[in-house]
Tab-separated table of C-alpha atoms in Angstrom:
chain	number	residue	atom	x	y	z
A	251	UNK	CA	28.893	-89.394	-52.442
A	252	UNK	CA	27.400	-86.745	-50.491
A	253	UNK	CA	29.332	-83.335	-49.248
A	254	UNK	CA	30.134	-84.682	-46.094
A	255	UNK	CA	31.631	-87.642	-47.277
A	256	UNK	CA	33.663	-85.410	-49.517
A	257	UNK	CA	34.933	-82.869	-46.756
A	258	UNK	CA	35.389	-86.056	-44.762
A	259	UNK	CA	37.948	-87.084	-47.255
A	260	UNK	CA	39.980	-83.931	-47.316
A	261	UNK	CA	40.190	-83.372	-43.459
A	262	UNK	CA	41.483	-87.000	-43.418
A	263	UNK	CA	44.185	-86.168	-46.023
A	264	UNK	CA	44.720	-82.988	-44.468
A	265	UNK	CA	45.426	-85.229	-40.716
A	266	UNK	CA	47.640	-87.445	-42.671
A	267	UNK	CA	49.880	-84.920	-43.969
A	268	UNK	CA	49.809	-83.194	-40.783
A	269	UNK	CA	50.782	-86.001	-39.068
A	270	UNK	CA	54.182	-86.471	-41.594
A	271	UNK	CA	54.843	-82.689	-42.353
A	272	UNK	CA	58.302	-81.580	-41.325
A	273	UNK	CA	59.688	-78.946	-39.256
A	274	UNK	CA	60.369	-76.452	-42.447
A	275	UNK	CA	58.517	-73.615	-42.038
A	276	UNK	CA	57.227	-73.287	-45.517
A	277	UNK	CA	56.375	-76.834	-45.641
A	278	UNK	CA	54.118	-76.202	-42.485
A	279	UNK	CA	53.317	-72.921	-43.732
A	280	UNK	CA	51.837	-74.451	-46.988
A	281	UNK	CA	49.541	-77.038	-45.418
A	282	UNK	CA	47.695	-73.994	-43.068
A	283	UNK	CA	47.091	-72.543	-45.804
A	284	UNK	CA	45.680	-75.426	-48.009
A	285	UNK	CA	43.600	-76.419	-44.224
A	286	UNK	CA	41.957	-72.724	-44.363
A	287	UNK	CA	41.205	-73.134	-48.043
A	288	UNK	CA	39.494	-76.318	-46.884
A	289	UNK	CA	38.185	-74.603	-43.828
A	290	UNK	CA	36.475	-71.898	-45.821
A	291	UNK	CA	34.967	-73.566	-48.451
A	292	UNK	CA	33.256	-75.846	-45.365
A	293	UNK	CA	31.912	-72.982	-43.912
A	294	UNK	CA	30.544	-71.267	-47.176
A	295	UNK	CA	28.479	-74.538	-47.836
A	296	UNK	CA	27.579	-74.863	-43.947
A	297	UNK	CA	25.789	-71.759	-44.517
A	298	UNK	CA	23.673	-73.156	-47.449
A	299	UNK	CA	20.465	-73.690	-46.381
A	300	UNK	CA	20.191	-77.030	-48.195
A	301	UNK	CA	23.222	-78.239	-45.955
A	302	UNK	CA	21.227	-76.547	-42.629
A	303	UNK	CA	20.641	-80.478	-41.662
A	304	UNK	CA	23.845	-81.104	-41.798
A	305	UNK	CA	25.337	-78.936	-39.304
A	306	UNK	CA	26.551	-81.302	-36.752
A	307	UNK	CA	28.613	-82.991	-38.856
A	308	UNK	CA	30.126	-79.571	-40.795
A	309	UNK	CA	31.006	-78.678	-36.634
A	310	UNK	CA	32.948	-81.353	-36.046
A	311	UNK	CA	34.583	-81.327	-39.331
A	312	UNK	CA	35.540	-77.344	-38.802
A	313	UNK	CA	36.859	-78.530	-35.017
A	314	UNK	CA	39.354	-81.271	-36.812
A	315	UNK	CA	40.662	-78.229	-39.364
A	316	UNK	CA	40.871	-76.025	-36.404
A	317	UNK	CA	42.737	-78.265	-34.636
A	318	UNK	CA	45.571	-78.567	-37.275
A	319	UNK	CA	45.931	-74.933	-37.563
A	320	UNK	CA	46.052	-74.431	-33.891
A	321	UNK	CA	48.996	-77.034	-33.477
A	322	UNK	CA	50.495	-75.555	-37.105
């Protein structure tokens, strides 16, 4: 399974819990941080040089995370 399969994975669990988290604040509060842990370690490997062919697909990934912070 290759890294963007991976990441793939985790942004998908990340929507899915996004989608069901409640209104507590430390319940939302939990998930932004768990989507910036996600968020950084995507950006860390984007900037590998092995992963430089990858970039589309790290962009749109990092859009999706940004997205569920913005609406967190």
């Amino acid at each position: 399974m290759d890294i963007i399969n991976i990441y793939t994975e985790e942004v998908e669990a990340l929507e899915a819990k996004f989608e069901s988290v409640s209104d507590d604040s430390l319940t939302r509060e939990n998930l932004k941080e768990e989507t910036h842990e996600v968020l950084a370690r995507l950006k860390k490997d984007q900037d590998t040089e092995a992963y430089f062919d990858l970039n589309d697909d790290f962009e749109e990934l990092i859009f999706r995370l940004i997205s569920i912070i913005g609406q967190l």
